[in-house]
C-alpha cells in the first residue's frame, strides 16, 4: 500500500496502475475489501468503455462492408466497388441472403516548378533546351533523363495495354502538374517534393501487365509471390523504376544528396503504393479525419491524395476523353476476362465482355469514388492553401511568395531556402506567374464538379439504353429457354412415343450486350473529320487545359494522335454499338 500511495494520483487514474497496486496489496495480504471492490469496479468500467469503443469501431468497419444498399446501383456494380476499393481479397462471392455492401461505401466515402518550366520550355525530347534552374537545382544529367524516359516508355509499352500504357502515365503526370499549379499547392511543397510528385506520377504504373492485382493473386504470378499478395502491381511499379536507375546511364537522381535521395524515395514509395485502389476508402477516411483536426496536414498524405486523384481523373475531363479512357479500360478488363475464361477462372468484376454494364458501372464509379475523392481533394487543398494565401496577402512580399508553414506548421530556414523562387512580371508588378494570387480554388472546384456531373449525365442516358438492351437480352434468353424447354418436352414425348431420334433443340444464343466498344483495333479517329477534341462547353475548364499535348494523344494505341471525332459522331457510334448484338 505504501508503494501505491507514493504513486502520483494521475498514475492512479490509470487502471493498469490501480490493478497492479491491487495485485501488490493482495500479495502483501494488505487488503481493504471496500477499496478492492471500488478499484475492481473502476477497472471494469474503464475496460467496458474501451470495449464499447472498440466494438463500435469494429461495427463501423463491419457496416462498411456489409450493408451496401442502393436500389439504383446494380449488384454487379456494388460487388465491383466493394471488391476493388476495399482490402477484401479475392473475388466477392455473395451469399444469397447477404446484403450487398453499400452503405459502407457511402460511409467510408463520406467517411515541378522545375518540371513546369521544363514542360514550358521544351516541347520534345529532341532539341533539348532545359532551363538553367533545372540543371543547377537538381543537376539531373540530361542524357540520363533521356535514357530513363525512353526506358519508361519501353516498360509502359511492354504489354500493349489499351489503358495502362505510356499515355496514361503522361496523362496522370500532366494532371498532377495541373493540380499543383491550379490549387496553389506547389507553394506549400519544396522543390524536392514537387520532383517526387512528378516522378511518382511518371512511374506509377510502370510495366503494368494489363491485369489487376486480384488476377495476379488468383493466378499466383511471380510478382504476387514476390510481393506476398500485397499491392502487387504498385510494389512492382516503384521497384522496377528504381531498378532502372541502378544503371548509371539512367540514374537521374545521381546528384541528389543522400538525404534528399532518401526523402524522395520515401515519398515516391508512399505515393505509388497509395494508388492501390484497395486502399481507397481507408485513404479517404484517414484524410477526412485529418481535415477535422487542427494540426497541419501530413505532406506525404496530401501528395498521395493528389496522385490518387490524378490517377482516377478522367471522369473530370471532357466527355470525349473520359469516354475513350473508359472504353480503353473496359477493353483491358475484358481482355483479362478472356484470360480468366481461358484459365477456367471466375470472371472478375467488369471483366466479362458479354454482360458488363459499362454505363452503370461508370455512374457507380463517379458517385462513390470520383466525386468524393475530388471533393476531398479540393477541401484538403483549401485547408492547406487558404492560410498561405491569407498570409501572403498580408505580408509585404509583392510576389505572394513568402515561405509558409510546412506539414506540421513550422517554418524551417532550409525549407524556405529551397522554396521555388518567384519571377516578377517584367513590369515589376505584384502579379507573378502561377503565384498564389492567381489561385482560385472555388472555380477549380466548381469546374471539376460541373464536368463530373455532365459526364455522369451522359452515362445516365447510356445506362437507360444499356438497361433496355439487357432486358431484351434477358427476355430473349427466357423465351429461348422456355421454347427450348417446350421443345425438349415435346421431343421427349415424341421420343417416348415414337422411335428414338435425335433432337434438334437449337437455342438462339442470348443477345449479349456489346456496349459502346468503339473500335479498339481501329482507334477513334476519322480521317475525314479533323476536329480537335475540345470541351463541349468552352467555359468549362477541365484538368487538361494546362497542356494540350496529352489531350491529343490516343490512349487506345499509345500513339499521339488528334482526337478527330466530334462529340455527336462519338455519340452516334455509342448508340450504334449499344444496339449491336
Ligand atoms: P490504375 O491506373 O492502376 O489506378 C487507378 C485505377 O482506377 C485504375 O487503374 C483502374 O483500375 C480504376 N479506374 C480508373 N478509371 C476507372 C473507370 N472509369 N471505371 C472503373 N475503374 C476505373
Ligand atoms: Mg496503378
Ligand atoms: Zn494509373
mmCIF file of C-alpha atoms and ligand atoms in Angstrom, residues 164 168 204-205 311, ligand 3:
data_model
loop_
_atom_site.group_PDB
_atom_site.id
_atom_site.type_symbol
_atom_site.label_atom_id
_atom_site.label_comp_id
_atom_site.label_asym_id
_atom_site.label_seq_id
_atom_site.Cartn_x
_atom_site.Cartn_y
_atom_site.Cartn_z
ATOM 1 C CA UNK A 164 -2.225 1.219 -68.722
ATOM 2 C CA UNK A 168 -1.868 7.031 -69.156
ATOM 3 C CA UNK A 204 3.221 4.974 -61.061
ATOM 4 C CA UNK A 205 2.075 2.220 -63.464
ATOM 5 C CA UNK A 311 -4.968 8.585 -61.400
HETATM 6 ZN ZN1 LIG B 3 -2.706 4.592 -63.098
#
